[in-house]
Amino acid sequence: MKEITLQLIFYLSLILVWQILVGILDVPEYLFPSPLDVADQFKSNFFILLENTGVTIFETLIGFILGVVFALLVALAIVHSRILEILIYPALIFSQTTPRIAIAPLLVIWFGYDILPKIIIVIIISFFTIVVNTVKGLKSADPELLDLMNSYGASKKEILIKVKLPIALPYIFAALKIAITLSVIGAVVGEFVGADKGLGYLIMLGNVNLDTSLMFS
């Protein structure tokens, strides 16, 4: 409770300093709005912001869930198939060096300005991060432990559930933590490229109209 109070005081102090500096320096609203300007904009456009937030959240969650499902299935296939590992895994590793956001304009051309290309962008972003980490986690099981399970006559399914998956969980959850953040970024950037709704669309709208307080909201 003491930490929360300290954090609250700290951030309220920052907002107060922000408000005072903007007033003293007489900074134009279009250049850097004050907290009161942002709050007023937020209040005036609350339902518009709420509606567009819902769109971005929907794109993020649907894309993230589908990305997780596809990634886990592909990771399991790679771990249990040497051929798939040889053919697919190097491409997945190489993809980590490629800015996947760069394909957003192509997706807009191919699938239009609806929410589908944004969902696909989120799927792509979350998929690669999760599948690489999951494969690494599943392959990190101690070989001696695997030999012991084989000596007991355990099936591949039993080894996966009782040995590989528990060991891989820290890798998987770490990937999920990164992927959900990247998913939000992917959805918003996808809306930057082409959209008629969503938070990215509102930010671009505010940018075109020099409505900086809307962008902050």
Coordinates of N, CA and C in Angstrom, one line a residue:
M1 N 0.8 -1.2 0.0 CA 0.0 0.0 0.0 C 0.9 1.3 0.0
K2 N 2.0 1.2 0.7 CA 2.9 2.4 0.8 C 3.5 2.6 -0.5
E3 N 3.9 1.5 -1.3 CA 4.5 1.7 -2.6 C 3.5 2.3 -3.6
I4 N 2.2 1.9 -3.5 CA 1.2 2.4 -4.4 C 1.0 3.9 -4.1
T5 N 1.0 4.3 -2.9 CA 0.8 5.7 -2.5 C 2.0 6.5 -3.0
L6 N 3.2 6.0 -2.9 CA 4.4 6.7 -3.3 C 4.4 6.8 -4.8
Q7 N 4.0 5.8 -5.5 CA 3.9 5.9 -7.0 C 2.9 6.9 -7.4
L8 N 1.7 6.9 -6.7 CA 0.7 7.8 -7.1 C 1.1 9.3 -6.9
I9 N 1.8 9.5 -5.8 CA 2.3 10.9 -5.5 C 3.3 11.3 -6.6
F10 N 4.2 10.3 -6.9 CA 5.2 10.6 -7.9 C 4.6 11.0 -9.3
Y11 N 3.7 10.2 -9.8 CA 3.1 10.5 -11.1 C 2.2 11.7 -11.1
L12 N 1.5 11.9 -10.0 CA 0.7 13.2 -9.9 C 1.6 14.4 -9.9
S13 N 2.8 14.3 -9.2 CA 3.7 15.4 -9.2 C 4.3 15.7 -10.6
L14 N 4.5 14.6 -11.4 CA 5.0 14.8 -12.8 C 3.9 15.5 -13.6
I15 N 2.7 15.1 -13.4 CA 1.6 15.8 -14.2 C 1.4 17.2 -13.8
L16 N 1.6 17.5 -12.5 CA 1.5 18.9 -12.0 C 2.7 19.7 -12.6
V17 N 3.9 19.2 -12.6 CA 5.0 19.9 -13.2 C 4.8 20.1 -14.7
W18 N 4.2 19.1 -15.4 CA 3.9 19.2 -16.8 C 2.9 20.4 -17.0
Q19 N 1.9 20.5 -16.2 CA 0.9 21.5 -16.3 C 1.5 22.9 -16.1
I20 N 2.3 23.0 -15.1 CA 2.9 24.3 -14.7 C 3.9 24.8 -15.8
L21 N 4.7 23.8 -16.3 CA 5.7 24.2 -17.3 C 5.1 24.7 -18.6
V22 N 4.0 24.0 -19.0 CA 3.3 24.3 -20.2 C 2.7 25.7 -20.1
G23 N 2.2 26.0 -18.9 CA 1.6 27.3 -18.6 C 2.6 28.4 -18.6
I24 N 3.7 28.2 -17.9 CA 4.8 29.2 -17.8 C 5.4 29.5 -19.1
L25 N 5.7 28.5 -19.9 CA 6.4 28.6 -21.2 C 5.4 29.0 -22.3
D26 N 4.1 29.0 -22.0 CA 3.1 29.3 -23.0 C 3.2 28.5 -24.2
V27 N 3.4 27.2 -24.1 CA 3.5 26.3 -25.2 C 2.2 26.2 -25.9
P28 N 2.1 26.3 -27.2 CA 0.8 26.2 -28.0 C 0.3 24.7 -27.8
E29 N -1.0 24.7 -27.8 CA -1.7 23.4 -27.6 C -1.3 22.4 -28.7
Y30 N -1.2 22.9 -29.9 CA -0.9 21.9 -31.0 C 0.5 21.4 -30.9
L31 N 1.4 22.1 -30.2 CA 2.8 21.6 -30.1 C 2.9 20.6 -28.9
F32 N 2.4 21.0 -27.8 CA 2.5 20.2 -26.6 C 1.3 20.5 -25.6
P33 N 0.2 19.8 -25.6 CA -0.9 20.2 -24.8 C -0.7 19.9 -23.3
S34 N -1.4 20.7 -22.5 CA -1.3 20.5 -21.1 C -2.1 19.3 -20.7
P35 N -1.9 18.8 -19.4 CA -2.8 17.7 -19.0 C -4.3 18.0 -18.9
L36 N -4.6 19.3 -18.7 CA -6.0 19.7 -18.7 C -6.6 19.7 -20.1
D37 N -5.8 20.1 -21.1 CA -6.2 20.0 -22.5 C -6.5 18.5 -22.9
V38 N -5.6 17.6 -22.4 CA -5.7 16.2 -22.8 C -7.0 15.7 -22.1
A39 N -7.1 16.0 -20.8 CA -8.3 15.5 -20.0 C -9.6 16.1 -20.7
D40 N -9.6 17.3 -21.1 CA -10.8 17.9 -21.8 C -11.1 17.2 -23.1
Q41 N -10.1 16.9 -23.8 CA -10.2 16.1 -25.1 C -10.7 14.7 -24.8
F42 N -10.2 14.1 -23.8 CA -10.6 12.8 -23.4 C -12.1 12.7 -23.0
K43 N -12.5 13.8 -22.3 CA -13.9 13.8 -21.8 C -14.8 14.1 -23.0
S44 N -14.4 15.0 -23.9 CA -15.2 15.3 -25.1 C -15.4 14.2 -26.0
N45 N -14.4 13.4 -26.2 CA -14.4 12.3 -27.2 C -14.4 10.9 -26.5
F46 N -14.9 10.8 -25.3 CA -14.8 9.6 -24.5 C -15.4 8.4 -25.3
F47 N -16.6 8.6 -25.8 CA -17.2 7.4 -26.5 C -16.6 7.1 -27.8
I48 N -16.0 8.1 -28.5 CA -15.3 7.8 -29.7 C -14.0 7.0 -29.4
L49 N -13.3 7.5 -28.4 CA -12.1 6.8 -27.9 C -12.4 5.4 -27.4
L50 N -13.5 5.2 -26.7 CA -13.9 3.9 -26.2 C -14.2 2.9 -27.4
E51 N -14.9 3.4 -28.3 CA -15.3 2.6 -29.5 C -14.1 2.2 -30.3
N52 N -13.2 3.1 -30.5 CA -11.9 2.7 -31.3 C -11.0 1.9 -30.5
T53 N -11.0 2.1 -29.1 CA -10.2 1.2 -28.3 C -10.6 -0.2 -28.4
G54 N -12.0 -0.4 -28.4 CA -12.5 -1.7 -28.5 C -12.1 -2.4 -29.8
V55 N -12.0 -1.6 -30.9 CA -11.6 -2.2 -32.2 C -10.1 -2.7 -32.1
T56 N -9.3 -1.8 -31.5 CA -7.9 -2.2 -31.4 C -7.7 -3.4 -30.5
I57 N -8.4 -3.4 -29.4 CA -8.3 -4.6 -28.5 C -8.8 -5.9 -29.1
F58 N -9.9 -5.8 -29.9 CA -10.4 -6.9 -30.6 C -9.4 -7.5 -31.6
E59 N -8.8 -6.6 -32.4 CA -7.7 -7.0 -33.3 C -6.5 -7.6 -32.6
T60 N -6.2 -7.1 -31.5 CA -5.0 -7.6 -30.7 C -5.3 -8.9 -30.2
L61 N -6.4 -9.1 -29.5 CA -6.7 -10.4 -28.8 C -6.9 -11.5 -29.8
I62 N -7.7 -11.2 -30.9 CA -8.0 -12.3 -31.9 C -6.7 -12.7 -32.5
G63 N -5.9 -11.7 -33.0 CA -4.6 -12.0 -33.6 C -3.7 -12.8 -32.7
F64 N -3.6 -12.3 -31.4 CA -2.7 -12.9 -30.4 C -3.1 -14.4 -30.2
I65 N -4.4 -14.6 -29.9 CA -4.9 -16.0 -29.6 C -4.6 -16.9 -30.8
L66 N -4.9 -16.5 -32.0 CA -4.6 -17.3 -33.2 C -3.1 -17.5 -33.4
G67 N -2.3 -16.5 -33.1 CA -0.9 -16.6 -33.3 C -0.3 -17.6 -32.3
V68 N -0.8 -17.6 -31.0 CA -0.4 -18.5 -30.0 C -0.7 -20.0 -30.4
V69 N -1.9 -20.2 -30.9 CA -2.4 -21.6 -31.3 C -1.5 -22.1 -32.4
F70 N -1.3 -21.3 -33.5 CA -0.5 -21.7 -34.6 C 0.9 -21.9 -34.2
A71 N 1.5 -21.0 -33.4 CA 2.9 -21.1 -33.0 C 3.1 -22.4 -32.2
L72 N 2.3 -22.7 -31.2 CA 2.4 -23.9 -30.4 C 2.4 -25.2 -31.3
L73 N 1.4 -25.2 -32.2 CA 1.3 -26.4 -33.1 C 2.5 -26.5 -34.0
V74 N 3.0 -25.4 -34.5 CA 4.2 -25.5 -35.4 C 5.4 -25.9 -34.6
A75 N 5.5 -25.4 -33.4 CA 6.7 -25.7 -32.5 C 6.7 -27.2 -32.2
L76 N 5.5 -27.7 -31.9 CA 5.5 -29.2 -31.6 C 5.8 -30.0 -32.8
A77 N 5.4 -29.5 -34.0 CA 5.7 -30.3 -35.2 C 7.2 -30.2 -35.5
I78 N 7.8 -29.1 -35.3 CA 9.3 -29.0 -35.5 C 10.1 -29.8 -34.6
V79 N 9.7 -29.9 -33.3 CA 10.4 -30.6 -32.3 C 10.3 -32.1 -32.6
H80 N 9.2 -32.6 -33.1 CA 9.0 -34.0 -33.3 C 9.2 -34.4 -34.8
S81 N 9.7 -33.5 -35.6 CA 10.0 -33.9 -37.0 C 11.3 -33.3 -37.4
R82 N 12.3 -34.1 -37.7 CA 13.6 -33.7 -38.1 C 13.5 -32.9 -39.4
I83 N 12.7 -33.4 -40.3 CA 12.6 -32.8 -41.7 C 12.0 -31.4 -41.6
L84 N 11.0 -31.2 -40.7 CA 10.4 -29.9 -40.6 C 11.4 -29.0 -39.9
E85 N 12.1 -29.5 -39.0 CA 13.2 -28.7 -38.3 C 14.2 -28.2 -39.3
I86 N 14.6 -29.1 -40.2 CA 15.6 -28.7 -41.2 C 15.1 -27.7 -42.2
L87 N 13.8 -27.9 -42.6 CA 13.2 -27.0 -43.6 C 12.7 -25.7 -43.1
I88 N 12.1 -25.7 -41.9 CA 11.3 -24.5 -41.5 C 12.1 -23.7 -40.4
Y89 N 12.8 -24.3 -39.5 CA 13.4 -23.6 -38.4 C 14.4 -22.5 -38.8
P90 N 15.3 -22.8 -39.8 CA 16.2 -21.8 -40.2 C 15.5 -20.5 -40.7
A91 N 14.4 -20.7 -41.4 CA 13.6 -19.6 -41.9 C 13.0 -18.8 -40.8
L92 N 12.5 -19.5 -39.7 CA 12.0 -18.8 -38.6 C 13.0 -18.0 -37.8
I93 N 14.2 -18.5 -37.7 CA 15.3 -17.8 -37.1 C 15.7 -16.6 -37.9
F94 N 15.7 -16.7 -39.2 CA 16.1 -15.6 -40.1 C 15.0 -14.5 -40.0
S95 N 13.8 -15.0 -39.8 CA 12.6 -14.0 -39.8 C 12.8 -13.0 -38.6
Q96 N 13.5 -13.4 -37.6 CA 13.7 -12.6 -36.4 C 14.4 -11.3 -36.8
T97 N 15.2 -11.3 -37.8 CA 16.0 -10.2 -38.2 C 15.2 -9.3 -39.2
T98 N 14.0 -9.7 -39.6 CA 13.2 -8.9 -40.6 C 12.1 -8.1 -39.8
P99 N 12.0 -6.9 -40.1 CA 10.9 -6.1 -39.5 C 9.5 -6.5 -40.1
R100 N 8.8 -7.3 -39.3 CA 7.6 -7.8 -39.9 C 6.5 -6.8 -40.1
I101 N 6.6 -5.6 -39.4 CA 5.7 -4.5 -39.6 C 5.8 -4.0 -41.1
A102 N 7.0 -4.2 -41.7 CA 7.2 -3.7 -43.1 C 6.2 -4.4 -44.1
I103 N 5.6 -5.5 -43.8 CA 4.7 -6.1 -44.7 C 3.3 -5.6 -44.6
A104 N 3.1 -4.7 -43.6 CA 1.7 -4.2 -43.3 C 1.1 -3.6 -44.6
P105 N 1.9 -2.7 -45.3 CA 1.3 -2.1 -46.5 C 0.8 -3.2 -47.6
L106 N 1.6 -4.3 -47.7 CA 1.2 -5.3 -48.6 C -0.1 -6.0 -48.2
L107 N -0.2 -6.2 -46.9 CA -1.5 -6.8 -46.4 C -2.7 -5.9 -46.6
V108 N -2.5 -4.6 -46.5 CA -3.6 -3.7 -46.8 C -4.0 -3.8 -48.2
I109 N -3.0 -3.9 -49.1 CA -3.3 -4.0 -50.6 C -4.0 -5.3 -50.9
W110 N -3.6 -6.4 -50.2 CA -4.2 -7.7 -50.5 C -5.5 -7.9 -49.9
F111 N -5.7 -7.4 -48.6 CA -6.9 -7.7 -47.9 C -7.8 -6.5 -47.6
G112 N -7.4 -5.3 -48.0 CA -8.3 -4.1 -47.9 C -8.0 -3.4 -46.5
Y113 N -8.9 -2.5 -46.2 CA -8.8 -1.6 -45.1 C -9.6 -2.1 -43.9
D114 N -10.2 -3.2 -43.9 CA -10.9 -3.8 -42.8 C -10.0 -4.3 -41.7
I115 N -10.6 -4.9 -40.7 CA -9.7 -5.4 -39.6 C -8.9 -6.6 -39.9
L116 N -9.2 -7.3 -41.0 CA -8.5 -8.6 -41.3 C -7.0 -8.4 -41.4
P117 N -6.5 -7.4 -42.2 CA -5.0 -7.2 -42.3 C -4.4 -6.9 -41.0
K118 N -5.1 -6.2 -40.1 CA -4.5 -5.9 -38.8 C -4.4 -7.2 -37.9
I119 N -5.4 -8.0 -38.0 CA -5.4 -9.3 -37.3 C -4.2 -10.2 -37.8
I120 N -4.0 -10.2 -39.1 CA -3.0 -11.0 -39.7 C -1.6 -10.5 -39.3
I121 N -1.4 -9.1 -39.2 CA -0.2 -8.6 -38.7 C 0.1 -9.0 -37.3
V122 N -0.9 -9.0 -36.5 CA -0.8 -9.4 -35.1 C -0.4 -10.9 -35.0
I123 N -1.1 -11.7 -35.8 CA -0.7 -13.2 -35.9 C 0.7 -13.4 -36.2
I124 N 1.2 -12.7 -37.3 CA 2.6 -12.8 -37.7 C 3.6 -12.4 -36.6
I125 N 3.3 -11.3 -36.0 CA 4.2 -10.8 -35.0 C 4.3 -11.7 -33.8
S126 N 3.1 -12.2 -33.3 CA 3.1 -13.1 -32.1 C 3.6 -14.5 -32.5
F127 N 3.3 -14.9 -33.7 CA 3.7 -16.3 -34.1 C 5.2 -16.6 -34.0
F128 N 6.0 -15.7 -34.7 CA 7.4 -16.0 -34.8 C 8.1 -16.0 -33.4
T129 N 7.7 -15.0 -32.6 CA 8.3 -14.9 -31.2 C 8.0 -16.1 -30.4
I130 N 6.8 -16.6 -30.4 CA 6.4 -17.7 -29.6 C 6.9 -19.0 -30.1
V131 N 6.9 -19.2 -31.4 CA 7.4 -20.5 -31.9 C 8.9 -20.7 -31.7
V132 N 9.7 -19.7 -31.9 CA 11.1 -19.8 -31.7 C 11.4 -20.1 -30.2
N133 N 10.8 -19.4 -29.3 CA 11.0 -19.6 -27.9 C 10.5 -21.0 -27.4
T134 N 9.4 -21.4 -28.0 CA 8.8 -22.7 -27.6 C 9.7 -23.9 -28.0
V135 N 10.2 -23.8 -29.3 CA 11.1 -24.8 -29.8 C 12.3 -24.9 -28.9
K136 N 12.9 -23.7 -28.6 CA 14.1 -23.7 -27.7 C 13.8 -24.3 -26.3
G137 N 12.6 -24.0 -25.8 CA 12.2 -24.6 -24.5 C 12.0 -26.1 -24.5
L138 N 11.3 -26.6 -25.6 CA 11.1 -28.0 -25.7 C 12.3 -28.8 -25.9
K139 N 13.3 -28.2 -26.6 CA 14.6 -28.9 -26.9 C 15.6 -28.7 -25.7
S140 N 15.2 -28.0 -24.7 CA 16.2 -27.8 -23.6 C 16.1 -28.8 -22.5
A141 N 15.2 -29.8 -22.7 CA 15.1 -30.9 -21.7 C 16.4 -31.7 -21.6
D142 N 16.8 -32.1 -20.3 CA 18.0 -32.8 -20.1 C 18.0 -34.1 -20.8
P143 N 19.0 -34.4 -21.7 CA 19.0 -35.7 -22.4 C 19.0 -36.9 -21.5
E144 N 19.6 -36.8 -20.3 CA 19.7 -37.9 -19.4 C 18.2 -38.2 -18.9
L145 N 17.5 -37.2 -18.6 CA 16.1 -37.3 -18.2 C 15.2 -38.0 -19.3
L146 N 15.5 -37.6 -20.5 CA 14.8 -38.2 -21.6 C 15.1 -39.7 -21.8
D147 N 16.4 -40.0 -21.6 CA 16.8 -41.4 -21.7 C 16.2 -42.2 -20.5
L148 N 16.1 -41.6 -19.4 CA 15.4 -42.3 -18.2 C 14.0 -42.6 -18.6
M149 N 13.3 -41.6 -19.1 CA 11.9 -41.8 -19.5 C 11.7 -42.9 -20.6
N150 N 12.6 -42.9 -21.5 CA 12.6 -43.9 -22.6 C 12.9 -45.3 -22.0
S151 N 13.8 -45.3 -21.0 CA 14.1 -46.6 -20.4 C 12.9 -47.2 -19.6
Y152 N 12.0 -46.3 -19.2 CA 10.8 -46.7 -18.5 C 9.6 -47.1 -19.5
G153 N 9.9 -46.9 -20.8 CA 8.9 -47.2 -21.8 C 7.9 -46.1 -22.0
A154 N 8.2 -44.9 -21.6 CA 7.3 -43.8 -21.7 C 7.1 -43.5 -23.2
S155 N 5.8 -43.1 -23.6 CA 5.5 -42.8 -24.9 C 5.9 -41.3 -25.2
K156 N 5.9 -40.9 -26.5 CA 6.3 -39.6 -26.8 C 5.3 -38.6 -26.2
K157 N 4.1 -38.9 -26.1 CA 3.1 -38.1 -25.5 C 3.4 -37.9 -24.0
E158 N 3.7 -39.0 -23.3 CA 4.0 -38.9 -21.9 C 5.3 -38.0 -21.7
I159 N 6.3 -38.2 -22.5 CA 7.5 -37.4 -22.4 C 7.2 -36.0 -22.6
L160 N 6.4 -35.7 -23.6 CA 6.0 -34.3 -23.9 C 5.3 -33.6 -22.7
I161 N 4.3 -34.3 -22.2 CA 3.5 -33.7 -21.1 C 4.2 -33.7 -19.8
K162 N 5.0 -34.7 -19.5 CA 5.6 -34.8 -18.1 C 7.0 -34.2 -18.0
V163 N 7.7 -34.1 -19.2 CA 9.1 -33.6 -19.1 C 9.3 -32.4 -19.9
K164 N 9.0 -32.5 -21.2 CA 9.4 -31.3 -22.1 C 8.5 -30.1 -21.9
L165 N 7.2 -30.3 -21.7 CA 6.3 -29.1 -21.6 C 6.6 -28.4 -20.3
P166 N 6.7 -29.1 -19.1 CA 7.0 -28.3 -17.9 C 8.3 -27.5 -18.0
I167 N 9.3 -28.1 -18.6 CA 10.6 -27.4 -18.7 C 10.5 -26.2 -19.7
A168 N 9.6 -26.4 -20.7 CA 9.5 -25.3 -21.7 C 8.6 -24.2 -21.2
L169 N 7.8 -24.4 -20.2 CA 6.9 -23.3 -19.7 C 7.5 -22.0 -19.5
P170 N 8.6 -21.9 -18.8 CA 9.2 -20.5 -18.6 C 9.5 -19.8 -19.9
Y171 N 10.0 -20.6 -20.9 CA 10.3 -20.1 -22.3 C 9.0 -19.6 -22.9
I172 N 7.9 -20.4 -22.8 CA 6.7 -20.1 -23.4 C 6.0 -18.8 -22.8
F173 N 6.0 -18.7 -21.5 CA 5.4 -17.6 -20.8 C 6.3 -16.3 -21.1
A174 N 7.6 -16.4 -21.2 CA 8.4 -15.3 -21.5 C 8.1 -14.8 -22.9
A175 N 7.8 -15.7 -23.9 CA 7.5 -15.4 -25.2 C 6.1 -14.7 -25.3
L176 N 5.2 -15.3 -24.5 CA 3.8 -14.7 -24.4 C 3.8 -13.3 -23.9
K177 N 4.7 -13.0 -22.9 CA 4.8 -11.7 -22.4 C 5.3 -10.7 -23.4
I178 N 6.3 -11.1 -24.2 CA 6.8 -10.2 -25.2 C 5.8 -10.1 -26.4
A179 N 5.2 -11.2 -26.8 CA 4.3 -11.2 -27.9 C 3.0 -10.4 -27.7
I180 N 2.5 -10.4 -26.5 CA 1.2 -9.6 -26.3 C 1.5 -8.1 -26.4
T181 N 2.7 -7.7 -26.0 CA 3.1 -6.3 -26.2 C 3.3 -5.9 -27.6
L182 N 4.0 -6.8 -28.3 CA 4.2 -6.6 -29.8 C 2.9 -6.6 -30.5
S183 N 2.0 -7.4 -30.0 CA 0.7 -7.5 -30.7 C -0.1 -6.2 -30.7
V184 N 0.0 -5.5 -29.6 CA -0.7 -4.2 -29.5 C 0.0 -3.2 -30.5
I185 N 1.3 -3.2 -30.5 CA 2.1 -2.4 -31.4 C 1.7 -2.7 -32.9
G186 N 1.6 -4.0 -33.2 CA 1.3 -4.4 -34.5 C -0.1 -4.0 -35.0
A187 N -1.0 -4.1 -34.1 CA -2.4 -3.6 -34.4 C -2.5 -2.1 -34.7
V188 N -1.8 -1.4 -33.8 CA -1.8 0.1 -34.0 C -1.1 0.5 -35.3
V189 N 0.1 -0.1 -35.5 CA 0.9 0.3 -36.7 C 0.1 -0.1 -38.0
G190 N -0.6 -1.3 -37.9 CA -1.5 -1.7 -39.0 C -2.6 -0.7 -39.3
E191 N -3.1 -0.1 -38.2 CA -4.1 1.0 -38.4 C -3.5 2.3 -38.9
F192 N -2.2 2.5 -38.6 CA -1.5 3.6 -39.2 C -1.5 3.5 -40.8
V193 N -1.2 2.3 -41.2 CA -1.0 2.1 -42.7 C -2.3 2.3 -43.4
G194 N -3.4 1.8 -42.9 CA -4.7 1.9 -43.5 C -5.8 1.4 -42.7
A195 N -6.7 2.3 -42.2 CA -7.8 1.9 -41.4 C -8.8 3.1 -41.4
D196 N -10.0 2.8 -41.0 CA -11.0 3.8 -40.8 C -11.6 3.8 -39.4
K197 N -10.9 3.0 -38.5 CA -11.3 2.9 -37.1 C -10.1 2.3 -36.3
G198 N -10.1 2.5 -35.0 CA -9.0 2.0 -34.2 C -8.2 3.2 -33.6
L199 N -7.4 2.9 -32.6 CA -6.6 3.9 -32.0 C -5.5 4.5 -32.9
G200 N -5.0 3.6 -33.8 CA -4.0 4.1 -34.8 C -4.6 5.0 -35.7
Y201 N -5.9 4.8 -36.1 CA -6.6 5.7 -37.0 C -6.8 7.0 -36.4
L202 N -7.2 7.0 -35.1 CA -7.4 8.3 -34.4 C -6.1 9.1 -34.2
I203 N -5.0 8.4 -34.0 CA -3.7 9.1 -33.9 C -3.4 9.7 -35.2
M204 N -3.6 9.0 -36.3 CA -3.3 9.6 -37.6 C -4.2 10.7 -37.9
L205 N -5.5 10.6 -37.5 CA -6.5 11.7 -37.7 C -6.0 12.9 -36.9
G206 N -5.6 12.7 -35.7 CA -5.1 13.9 -34.9 C -3.9 14.5 -35.5
N207 N -3.0 13.6 -36.1 CA -1.8 14.1 -36.7 C -2.1 15.0 -37.9
V208 N -3.0 14.6 -38.8 CA -3.4 15.3 -40.0 C -4.0 16.7 -39.6
N209 N -4.8 16.7 -38.5 CA -5.5 17.9 -38.1 C -4.7 18.7 -37.1
L210 N -3.5 18.3 -36.8 CA -2.7 19.0 -35.7 C -3.4 19.0 -34.4
D211 N -4.2 18.0 -34.2 CA -4.9 17.9 -32.9 C -4.1 17.0 -31.9
T212 N -3.1 17.7 -31.4 CA -2.1 16.9 -30.5 C -2.8 16.4 -29.3
S213 N -3.7 17.1 -28.7 CA -4.4 16.7 -27.5 C -5.2 15.4 -27.8
L214 N -5.7 15.2 -29.0 CA -6.4 14.0 -29.3 C -5.4 12.9 -29.4
M215 N -4.2 13.1 -30.0 CA -3.2 12.1 -30.1 C -2.7 11.7 -28.7
F216 N -2.6 12.6 -27.7 CA -2.2 12.3 -26.4 C -3.4 11.5 -25.7
S217 N -4.6 11.8 -26.0 CA -5.7 11.1 -25.4 C -5.7 9.6 -25.8

